[in-house]
Amino acid sequence: MDKDILGIDFGTTNSKMAYILLDEPVIIENSEGKKVTPSIVYFKSEDEVIVGELAKRNMIVHPESTVSSIKREMGTDFKKKIGRYKFPPEYIGACIFKKLADDAQRRLGKRFSDAVVSVPANYSDSQRQSIKDAAEIAGLNVLRMINEPTAAALAYGIREDRDRRVLVYDFGGGTFDVSVLSVTSGFFDVDASAGEHRLGGDDIDARIEEHVSKRLYEQLGVDVKKDLALHATLREASEEAKIALSSVESTTINIPFVAANKPPFSMVLTRSTLNSLISDLIERTKKPVEQALNDASLEKSEIDDIL
């Protein structure tokens, strides 16, 4: 792949981009210095659009002007009304693609005109075309669309050294997908794909947020839902706690300012507590896994690799 091609993972919750440098893929940081960009668009006005981290901060304060998870609406008749206009998903998706392309240009000092975009394996032709249209509206020529499980297999080093069957368990920010791949003589075939389009990391954040909200009310008598600023702070703290518990057994959630005449709030959240909070969410992933294996006519013992 030529190094001047931009690789884009257009995600439900977050998106990211990469390019090839010295035959190796390199993640490109956005203008905020982050490797991932929230797939969120905030319409400050009919003519002014903000994408990414700044848009995410407006989700609670300005929900009527903020669009998240637009990937779920690609290929549908969805319209977001802002002022006098109604914006289709392709336009909203294009705002995200443009943010990624512009940030890549600022970071590397060159403009990318060609792109390869990953898409869910079970997306229909109309959904794929909708994502392609969004990228092209943003000024990108889509050279190829690659199935996400195939991209995952390539990213984790699955090559053509031997034939194998791979199960890709993709618990994303807003969607859960599981796919069974056959790798034969260097070719990747998606044998089966299943999942839930409304299950992911956002649900884990919500469980943490609910758990902490109860503690806040018990200790300080504060109702988070009545304070938009506190709600936004708690949502951000919940996501940070989830990320931290991926590598440590416990983490502390701190909220320095809760309300006037109220002391700061602090609590410890352990990984075991988190596991108990989300056990039913993880349980919901079993059925799609079994469905994918059944559709591929395979037993669990016949899977060589799990990603």
XYZ file of C-alpha atoms in Angstrom:
307
model
C 0.000 0.000 0.000
C 1.277 3.414 -0.897
C 2.160 5.560 2.111
C 0.046 8.459 0.808
C -3.157 6.486 1.346
C -5.069 7.267 4.527
C -6.471 4.285 6.408
C -9.651 5.118 8.331
C -11.547 3.166 10.951
C -14.930 4.920 10.912
C -16.352 3.793 14.242
C -19.724 4.095 15.927
C -18.245 5.762 19.003
C -14.665 6.630 18.017
C -12.744 6.851 14.751
C -9.044 6.675 14.025
C -6.642 6.982 11.135
C -3.278 5.588 10.052
C -0.857 5.522 7.149
C 2.071 3.418 5.997
C 5.560 4.577 6.978
C 8.539 2.431 5.956
C 6.196 -0.494 5.237
C 4.656 -0.315 8.713
C 1.247 1.126 9.705
C 1.426 4.164 11.987
C -1.514 5.662 13.889
C -1.907 9.396 13.226
C -2.802 11.546 16.227
C -5.545 14.118 15.793
C -5.157 17.851 16.424
C -5.803 17.268 20.137
C -2.910 14.817 20.315
C -5.184 11.780 20.742
C -5.103 8.521 18.796
C -8.890 8.287 18.668
C -11.464 10.896 17.696
C -15.008 10.681 19.113
C -17.443 10.138 16.232
C -19.598 12.992 17.472
C -20.757 16.078 15.568
C -21.995 19.243 17.281
C -23.851 21.788 15.167
C -22.982 25.075 16.845
C -25.101 26.691 14.132
C -26.375 25.827 10.662
C -23.007 26.830 9.242
C -20.564 25.896 12.019
C -19.791 22.285 12.872
C -17.515 20.951 15.621
C -16.304 17.336 15.567
C -14.601 15.139 18.134
C -13.693 15.806 21.755
C -15.212 19.303 21.865
C -18.434 17.966 20.371
C -18.517 15.176 22.957
C -18.539 17.738 25.763
C -21.752 19.201 24.343
C -23.704 15.921 24.225
C -25.382 16.514 27.587
C -25.573 20.310 27.517
C -26.813 20.585 23.898
C -28.300 17.178 23.005
C -30.624 18.670 20.401
C -27.655 19.962 18.384
C -25.307 16.989 18.849
C -25.218 13.760 16.837
C -23.506 10.594 18.053
C -23.397 7.030 16.684
C -24.228 8.255 13.166
C -22.688 5.050 11.802
C -25.853 3.243 12.882
C -27.892 5.477 10.568
C -25.771 5.101 7.422
C -27.913 3.893 4.533
C -31.164 4.998 6.194
C -33.530 7.944 5.733
C -32.371 9.537 8.985
C -32.282 13.342 9.011
C -30.993 15.684 11.719
C -32.887 18.982 11.763
C -30.729 21.988 12.584
C -32.376 25.349 12.061
C -33.772 25.516 8.560
C -31.983 22.426 7.294
C -32.204 18.651 7.622
C -28.847 16.894 7.360
C -28.619 13.261 6.113
C -26.209 10.734 7.660
C -23.827 11.060 4.707
C -23.307 14.764 5.463
C -22.815 14.150 9.176
C -20.416 11.283 8.459
C -18.557 13.536 6.022
C -17.918 15.997 8.866
C -16.101 13.217 10.752
C -14.112 12.128 7.700
C -13.111 15.729 7.005
C -11.925 16.209 10.591
C -9.734 13.100 10.278
C -8.311 14.102 6.903
C -7.645 17.695 7.992
C -5.941 16.547 11.199
C -3.781 14.117 9.233
C -2.704 16.974 6.982
C -1.837 19.203 9.956
C 0.078 16.412 11.662
C 2.072 15.233 8.621
C 2.154 18.313 6.440
C 0.578 16.708 3.386
C -2.910 16.224 2.028
C -4.340 12.737 1.668
C -6.707 12.351 -1.269
C -7.061 8.538 -1.269
C -8.368 6.365 1.549
C -9.108 2.800 2.589
C -12.074 2.550 4.975
C -13.043 -0.348 7.237
C -16.709 -1.409 7.446
C -18.617 -4.070 9.425
C -18.680 -7.404 7.625
C -22.466 -7.627 7.840
C -23.152 -4.200 6.340
C -25.452 -4.123 3.319
C -24.521 -2.606 -0.040
C -26.556 0.515 0.777
C -24.771 0.974 4.113
C -21.379 0.546 2.472
C -22.302 3.001 -0.284
C -23.500 5.499 2.317
C -20.141 5.399 4.138
C -18.298 5.701 0.825
C -20.447 8.705 -0.119
C -19.671 10.352 3.226
C -15.932 9.952 2.664
C -16.201 11.318 -0.872
C -18.229 14.329 0.278
C -15.262 15.027 2.578
C -12.947 15.008 -0.453
C -11.542 11.488 -0.107
C -11.352 8.999 -2.959
C -12.195 5.614 -1.433
C -9.908 3.092 -3.087
C -11.213 0.156 -1.102
C -13.533 -0.805 1.727
C -12.194 -3.582 3.939
C -14.249 -5.719 6.304
C -13.458 -4.899 9.937
C -12.726 -8.517 10.969
C -10.292 -8.827 8.070
C -8.638 -5.572 9.152
C -8.399 -6.931 12.715
C -6.802 -10.151 11.509
C -4.220 -8.224 9.500
C -3.544 -5.823 12.380
C -2.851 -8.677 14.784
C -0.427 -10.405 12.485
C -2.592 -13.082 10.880
C -0.828 -13.652 7.574
C -0.660 -16.341 4.938
C 1.896 -18.530 6.751
C -0.734 -21.236 7.321
C -4.428 -21.849 6.743
C -6.597 -21.262 9.770
C -9.997 -20.256 11.083
C -10.192 -17.092 13.143
C -12.976 -15.785 15.380
C -12.969 -11.986 15.756
C -14.760 -10.788 18.913
C -15.247 -7.059 18.389
C -16.770 -5.314 21.426
C -16.782 -1.747 20.166
C -17.924 1.510 21.667
C -21.501 1.244 20.444
C -21.792 -2.094 18.648
C -20.779 -5.705 19.202
C -19.765 -7.817 16.209
C -18.423 -11.348 15.974
C -17.111 -12.824 12.740
C -15.616 -16.130 11.659
C -12.846 -15.870 9.060
C -11.201 -18.493 6.913
C -7.607 -17.702 5.964
C -6.597 -19.811 2.979
C -3.488 -19.266 0.860
C -3.381 -15.613 1.865
C -7.070 -14.943 1.134
C -9.462 -13.822 3.859
C -13.091 -14.917 3.652
C -15.804 -13.942 6.117
C -17.719 -17.195 6.660
C -20.245 -15.788 9.124
C -20.997 -12.610 11.044
C -23.425 -11.746 13.833
C -23.799 -9.207 16.603
C -25.837 -6.534 18.320
C -25.893 -3.001 16.974
C -26.777 -1.450 20.326
C -24.295 -3.048 22.692
C -20.802 -1.806 23.490
C -18.489 0.223 25.665
C -21.032 3.031 25.976
C -23.236 0.634 27.936
C -20.361 -0.103 30.312
C -19.841 3.639 30.843
C -23.550 3.993 31.629
C -23.403 1.231 34.243
C -20.444 2.881 35.977
C -22.182 6.251 35.799
C -25.330 4.805 37.381
C -23.299 3.109 40.139
C -21.403 6.289 41.005
C -24.574 8.414 40.814
C -26.167 6.255 43.511
C -23.116 6.696 45.741
C -23.187 10.457 45.189
C -26.827 10.637 46.185
C -26.310 8.406 49.234
C -23.301 10.342 50.512
C -24.075 13.932 49.521
C -27.750 13.969 48.591
C -26.939 15.249 45.083
C -29.075 14.212 42.101
C -26.715 14.120 39.116
C -29.547 14.253 36.579
C -30.512 17.741 37.783
C -27.039 19.201 37.134
C -25.934 19.071 33.491
C -22.353 20.126 34.224
C -21.972 17.490 36.951
C -23.575 14.888 34.678
C -21.028 15.659 31.951
C -18.154 15.462 34.454
C -19.404 12.129 35.784
C -19.766 10.662 32.299
C -16.161 11.566 31.484
C -14.930 10.178 34.823
C -16.833 6.920 34.233
C -15.178 6.379 30.859
C -11.757 7.105 32.330
C -12.394 4.589 35.132
C -13.382 1.913 32.612
C -10.185 2.472 30.633
C -8.053 2.401 33.790
C -9.549 -0.905 34.927
C -8.288 -2.543 31.758
C -4.792 -2.507 33.257
C -5.212 -2.141 37.052
C -7.331 -3.906 39.678
C -8.796 -0.705 41.132
C -9.075 2.989 40.359
C -10.252 6.096 42.178
C -13.014 8.283 40.766
C -12.557 11.894 41.876
C -15.020 14.740 41.378
C -13.441 17.852 42.959
C -16.507 20.069 42.593
C -19.931 18.510 43.094
C -22.065 21.488 44.069
C -21.989 24.623 46.169
C -21.554 23.864 49.881
C -20.756 20.232 49.114
C -17.379 18.547 49.759
C -15.393 16.887 46.939
C -16.461 13.340 46.079
C -14.149 10.357 45.817
C -14.693 6.612 45.597
C -12.733 3.502 44.662
C -14.025 1.254 41.890
C -12.535 -2.238 41.608
C -12.403 -4.462 38.579
C -14.414 -7.134 40.401
C -17.183 -4.607 41.094
C -17.157 -3.536 37.461
C -17.400 -7.172 36.355
C -20.481 -7.634 38.509
C -22.054 -4.456 37.121
C -21.671 -5.554 33.500
C -21.969 -9.357 33.707
C -25.329 -9.354 31.897
C -23.893 -7.222 29.067
C -21.090 -9.712 28.476
C -23.592 -12.575 28.732
C -25.494 -11.021 25.821
C -22.472 -11.566 23.553
C -22.709 -15.366 23.875
C -25.729 -15.757 21.612
C -24.168 -13.908 18.626
C -20.953 -15.946 19.060
C -22.927 -19.187 18.998
C -24.928 -17.948 16.017
C -21.767 -17.104 14.041
C -20.248 -20.519 14.784
C -23.489 -22.234 13.806
C -23.768 -20.234 10.559
C -20.179 -21.187 9.717
C -20.945 -24.857 10.571
C -18.097 -24.957 13.069
C -17.547 -26.149 16.623
C -15.604 -24.061 19.140
C -12.756 -26.585 18.981
C -12.313 -25.882 15.258
C -11.346 -22.218 15.842
C -7.555 -21.737 15.636
C -7.288 -18.113 16.800
C -9.466 -15.664 18.738
C -8.954 -11.925 18.328
